[in-house]
C-alpha cells in the first residue's frame, strides 16, 4: 500500500506526537504513523489526503481552504529545494532514516518551515523540534 500525503503534511509528520483536531483524526494519524514507520511509501497528492480523511465530513473542512493550499505550495517549494529535485503531485517518496533525518534537521533549523507561518500547531512543533524530536510517532530504522 501507499500513504497519500499533501505537501505540508510532509512537515507535520515530522513532529506528530499524537495530538490533533479530534480523536478520530488522531486515531487515523496514529495508524498512518505506524504505516510510515514500517516503510510504506508516500505519494504526494494535491488537496485532501489520508490524514485529512476524518475531517472531510465536517460542514466546512479546513482541508479545502486557500490557506491550506498555500501551506502545501510553500512546503512543496521548501522540500523540493532541500532535495534538489522537482517534486509534486504523483511523486513517490520513501520515509526512510535518510529522508526523515534530512527533513527533521532542516525543519529544526527553520529552513523548511515557511509553510508553518501562522499555523496553530507551530509552537508545539517548535518544542518537539527543540527536544530533538522526542516522542514523535513516525520512526525510521
PDB file of C-alpha atoms in Angstrom:
ATOM      1  CA  UNK A   1       0.000   0.000   0.000  1.00  0.00           C
ATOM      2  CA  UNK A   2       0.923   3.641  -0.201  1.00  0.00           C
ATOM      3  CA  UNK A   3       0.161   6.626   2.045  1.00  0.00           C
ATOM      4  CA  UNK A   4      -1.258   9.619   0.200  1.00  0.00           C
ATOM      5  CA  UNK A   5       0.031  12.918   1.669  1.00  0.00           C
ATOM      6  CA  UNK A   6      -0.359  16.543   0.718  1.00  0.00           C
ATOM      7  CA  UNK A   7       2.876  18.530   0.770  1.00  0.00           C
ATOM      8  CA  UNK A   8       2.520  20.329   4.091  1.00  0.00           C
ATOM      9  CA  UNK A   9       1.821  17.024   5.836  1.00  0.00           C
ATOM     10  CA  UNK A  10       5.397  16.037   4.969  1.00  0.00           C
ATOM     11  CA  UNK A  11       6.316  18.652   7.572  1.00  0.00           C
ATOM     12  CA  UNK A  12       3.546  17.847  10.053  1.00  0.00           C
ATOM     13  CA  UNK A  13       4.517  14.183  10.147  1.00  0.00           C
ATOM     14  CA  UNK A  14       7.977  15.135  11.422  1.00  0.00           C
ATOM     15  CA  UNK A  15       6.587  16.266  14.772  1.00  0.00           C
ATOM     16  CA  UNK A  16       3.466  14.153  15.199  1.00  0.00           C
ATOM     17  CA  UNK A  17       3.319  13.018  18.825  1.00  0.00           C
ATOM     18  CA  UNK A  18      -0.336  12.022  18.961  1.00  0.00           C
ATOM     19  CA  UNK A  19      -2.121  15.370  19.223  1.00  0.00           C
ATOM     20  CA  UNK A  20      -4.725  16.517  16.733  1.00  0.00           C
ATOM     21  CA  UNK A  21      -8.049  18.146  15.970  1.00  0.00           C
ATOM     22  CA  UNK A  22     -10.332  15.301  17.081  1.00  0.00           C
ATOM     23  CA  UNK A  23      -9.971  11.795  18.475  1.00  0.00           C
ATOM     24  CA  UNK A  24     -10.946  10.353  15.074  1.00  0.00           C
ATOM     25  CA  UNK A  25      -8.263  12.487  13.419  1.00  0.00           C
ATOM     26  CA  UNK A  26      -5.642  11.440  15.966  1.00  0.00           C
ATOM     27  CA  UNK A  27      -6.546   7.738  15.783  1.00  0.00           C
ATOM     28  CA  UNK A  28      -6.300   7.845  11.990  1.00  0.00           C
ATOM     29  CA  UNK A  29      -2.976   9.714  12.125  1.00  0.00           C
ATOM     30  CA  UNK A  30      -1.573   7.120  14.581  1.00  0.00           C
ATOM     31  CA  UNK A  31      -2.408   4.350  12.090  1.00  0.00           C
ATOM     32  CA  UNK A  32      -0.723   6.336   9.304  1.00  0.00           C
ATOM     33  CA  UNK A  33       2.328   6.899  11.544  1.00  0.00           C
ATOM     34  CA  UNK A  34       2.598   3.135  12.051  1.00  0.00           C
ATOM     35  CA  UNK A  35       2.415   2.539   8.308  1.00  0.00           C
ATOM     36  CA  UNK A  36       5.084   5.163   7.596  1.00  0.00           C
ATOM     37  CA  UNK A  37       7.296   3.788  10.374  1.00  0.00           C
ATOM     38  CA  UNK A  38       7.076   0.400   8.683  1.00  0.00           C
ATOM     39  CA  UNK A  39       8.461   1.981   5.500  1.00  0.00           C
ATOM     40  CA  UNK A  40       5.293   2.367   3.484  1.00  0.00           C
ATOM     41  CA  UNK A  41       5.873   4.775   0.611  1.00  0.00           C
ATOM     42  CA  UNK A  42       4.397   8.266   0.386  1.00  0.00           C
ATOM     43  CA  UNK A  43       2.643   9.533  -2.731  1.00  0.00           C
ATOM     44  CA  UNK A  44       2.223  13.294  -2.904  1.00  0.00           C
ATOM     45  CA  UNK A  45      -1.268  14.486  -3.752  1.00  0.00           C
ATOM     46  CA  UNK A  46      -2.950  17.830  -4.310  1.00  0.00           C
ATOM     47  CA  UNK A  47      -5.689  18.529  -1.825  1.00  0.00           C
ATOM     48  CA  UNK A  48      -7.052  16.320   0.946  1.00  0.00           C
ATOM     49  CA  UNK A  49      -5.062  13.189   1.725  1.00  0.00           C
ATOM     50  CA  UNK A  50      -5.157  10.182   4.033  1.00  0.00           C
ATOM     51  CA  UNK A  51      -4.505  12.366   7.104  1.00  0.00           C
ATOM     52  CA  UNK A  52      -7.391  14.696   6.190  1.00  0.00           C
ATOM     53  CA  UNK A  53      -9.902  11.853   5.805  1.00  0.00           C
ATOM     54  CA  UNK A  54     -11.581  12.112   9.257  1.00  0.00           C
ATOM     55  CA  UNK A  55     -12.170  15.847   8.795  1.00  0.00           C
ATOM     56  CA  UNK A  56     -13.824  15.679   5.383  1.00  0.00           C
ATOM     57  CA  UNK A  57     -17.276  15.038   6.831  1.00  0.00           C
ATOM     58  CA  UNK A  58     -17.318  18.382   8.631  1.00  0.00           C
ATOM     59  CA  UNK A  59     -19.611  21.113   7.338  1.00  0.00           C
ATOM     60  CA  UNK A  60     -16.668  23.242   6.160  1.00  0.00           C
ATOM     61  CA  UNK A  61     -13.489  21.143   6.277  1.00  0.00           C
ATOM     62  CA  UNK A  62     -10.427  23.340   6.585  1.00  0.00           C
ATOM     63  CA  UNK A  63      -8.639  20.930   4.207  1.00  0.00           C
ATOM     64  CA  UNK A  64     -10.052  22.864   1.237  1.00  0.00           C
ATOM     65  CA  UNK A  65      -9.266  26.384   2.448  1.00  0.00           C
ATOM     66  CA  UNK A  66      -6.949  28.651   0.479  1.00  0.00           C
ATOM     67  CA  UNK A  67      -4.596  28.954   3.469  1.00  0.00           C
ATOM     68  CA  UNK A  68      -4.064  25.180   3.493  1.00  0.00           C
ATOM     69  CA  UNK A  69      -3.426  25.122  -0.253  1.00  0.00           C
ATOM     70  CA  UNK A  70      -0.875  27.924   0.277  1.00  0.00           C
ATOM     71  CA  UNK A  71       0.800  25.827   3.004  1.00  0.00           C
ATOM     72  CA  UNK A  72       1.087  22.973   0.518  1.00  0.00           C
ATOM     73  CA  UNK A  73       2.733  25.227  -2.070  1.00  0.00           C
ATOM     74  CA  UNK A  74       5.213  26.630   0.466  1.00  0.00           C
ATOM     75  CA  UNK A  75       6.082  23.173   1.808  1.00  0.00           C
ATOM     76  CA  UNK A  76       6.497  21.777  -1.688  1.00  0.00           C
ATOM     77  CA  UNK A  77       8.872  24.600  -2.664  1.00  0.00           C
ATOM     78  CA  UNK A  78      10.969  24.212   0.502  1.00  0.00           C
ATOM     79  CA  UNK A  79      11.205  20.430   0.285  1.00  0.00           C
ATOM     80  CA  UNK A  80      11.974  20.450  -3.455  1.00  0.00           C
ATOM     81  CA  UNK A  81      14.805  22.943  -2.846  1.00  0.00           C
ATOM     82  CA  UNK A  82      16.134  20.834   0.025  1.00  0.00           C
ATOM     83  CA  UNK A  83      16.071  17.621  -2.002  1.00  0.00           C
ATOM     84  CA  UNK A  84      17.405  19.349  -5.107  1.00  0.00           C
ATOM     85  CA  UNK A  85      14.726  17.880  -7.341  1.00  0.00           C
ATOM     86  CA  UNK A  86      11.308  18.695  -8.705  1.00  0.00           C
ATOM     87  CA  UNK A  87       8.538  17.092  -6.720  1.00  0.00           C
ATOM     88  CA  UNK A  88       4.785  17.424  -6.984  1.00  0.00           C
ATOM     89  CA  UNK A  89       1.542  15.552  -7.174  1.00  0.00           C
ATOM     90  CA  UNK A  90       2.336  11.939  -8.027  1.00  0.00           C
ATOM     91  CA  UNK A  91       5.899  11.991  -6.652  1.00  0.00           C
ATOM     92  CA  UNK A  92       6.649   8.934  -4.528  1.00  0.00           C
ATOM     93  CA  UNK A  93       8.972   9.267  -1.526  1.00  0.00           C
ATOM     94  CA  UNK A  94      10.297   6.628   0.860  1.00  0.00           C
ATOM     95  CA  UNK A  95      10.195   7.762   4.513  1.00  0.00           C
ATOM     96  CA  UNK A  96      13.484   6.098   5.397  1.00  0.00           C
ATOM     97  CA  UNK A  97      16.024   7.206   8.006  1.00  0.00           C
ATOM     98  CA  UNK A  98      17.965   9.278   5.481  1.00  0.00           C
ATOM     99  CA  UNK A  99      14.939  11.283   4.326  1.00  0.00           C
ATOM    100  CA  UNK A 100      13.443  11.755   7.793  1.00  0.00           C
ATOM    101  CA  UNK A 101      16.787  12.821   9.243  1.00  0.00           C
ATOM    102  CA  UNK A 102      17.336  15.362   6.470  1.00  0.00           C
ATOM    103  CA  UNK A 103      13.819  16.753   6.799  1.00  0.00           C
ATOM    104  CA  UNK A 104      13.979  16.932  10.605  1.00  0.00           C
ATOM    105  CA  UNK A 105      17.398  18.593  10.617  1.00  0.00           C
ATOM    106  CA  UNK A 106      16.202  21.289   8.209  1.00  0.00           C
ATOM    107  CA  UNK A 107      12.838  21.635   9.945  1.00  0.00           C
ATOM    108  CA  UNK A 108      14.587  22.216  13.291  1.00  0.00           C
ATOM    109  CA  UNK A 109      16.823  24.872  11.739  1.00  0.00           C
ATOM    110  CA  UNK A 110      13.772  26.617  10.264  1.00  0.00           C
ATOM    111  CA  UNK A 111      14.920  26.207   6.667  1.00  0.00           C
ATOM    112  CA  UNK A 112      11.803  24.315   5.567  1.00  0.00           C
ATOM    113  CA  UNK A 113       9.185  25.943   7.814  1.00  0.00           C
ATOM    114  CA  UNK A 114       7.747  28.633   5.536  1.00  0.00           C
ATOM    115  CA  UNK A 115       4.520  26.622   5.356  1.00  0.00           C
ATOM    116  CA  UNK A 116       4.284  26.725   9.142  1.00  0.00           C
ATOM    117  CA  UNK A 117       3.916  30.504   9.436  1.00  0.00           C
ATOM    118  CA  UNK A 118       0.682  31.234  11.276  1.00  0.00           C
ATOM    119  CA  UNK A 119      -0.100  27.560  11.919  1.00  0.00           C
ATOM    120  CA  UNK A 120      -1.910  26.890  15.192  1.00  0.00           C
ATOM    121  CA  UNK A 121       0.414  23.939  15.854  1.00  0.00           C
ATOM    122  CA  UNK A 122       3.627  25.939  15.293  1.00  0.00           C
ATOM    123  CA  UNK A 123       4.546  26.335  18.958  1.00  0.00           C
ATOM    124  CA  UNK A 124       4.043  22.623  19.690  1.00  0.00           C
ATOM    125  CA  UNK A 125       6.114  21.661  16.646  1.00  0.00           C
ATOM    126  CA  UNK A 126       8.889  24.038  17.694  1.00  0.00           C
ATOM    127  CA  UNK A 127       9.024  22.475  21.175  1.00  0.00           C
ATOM    128  CA  UNK A 128       9.189  18.992  19.643  1.00  0.00           C
ATOM    129  CA  UNK A 129      11.945  20.010  17.220  1.00  0.00           C
ATOM    130  CA  UNK A 130      13.848  21.690  20.077  1.00  0.00           C
ATOM    131  CA  UNK A 131      13.651  18.425  22.053  1.00  0.00           C
ATOM    132  CA  UNK A 132      15.398  16.599  19.203  1.00  0.00           C
ATOM    133  CA  UNK A 133      12.011  15.218  18.097  1.00  0.00           C
ATOM    134  CA  UNK A 134      11.477  13.320  21.340  1.00  0.00           C
ATOM    135  CA  UNK A 135       8.232  11.355  21.395  1.00  0.00           C
ATOM    136  CA  UNK A 136       7.467  11.501  17.679  1.00  0.00           C
ATOM    137  CA  UNK A 137       5.454   8.576  16.395  1.00  0.00           C
ATOM    138  CA  UNK A 138       6.958   8.287  12.936  1.00  0.00           C
ATOM    139  CA  UNK A 139      10.216   6.411  13.225  1.00  0.00           C
ATOM    140  CA  UNK A 140      12.676   5.107  10.657  1.00  0.00           C
ATOM    141  CA  UNK A 141      15.336   2.463  11.045  1.00  0.00           C
TER     142      UNK A 141
END
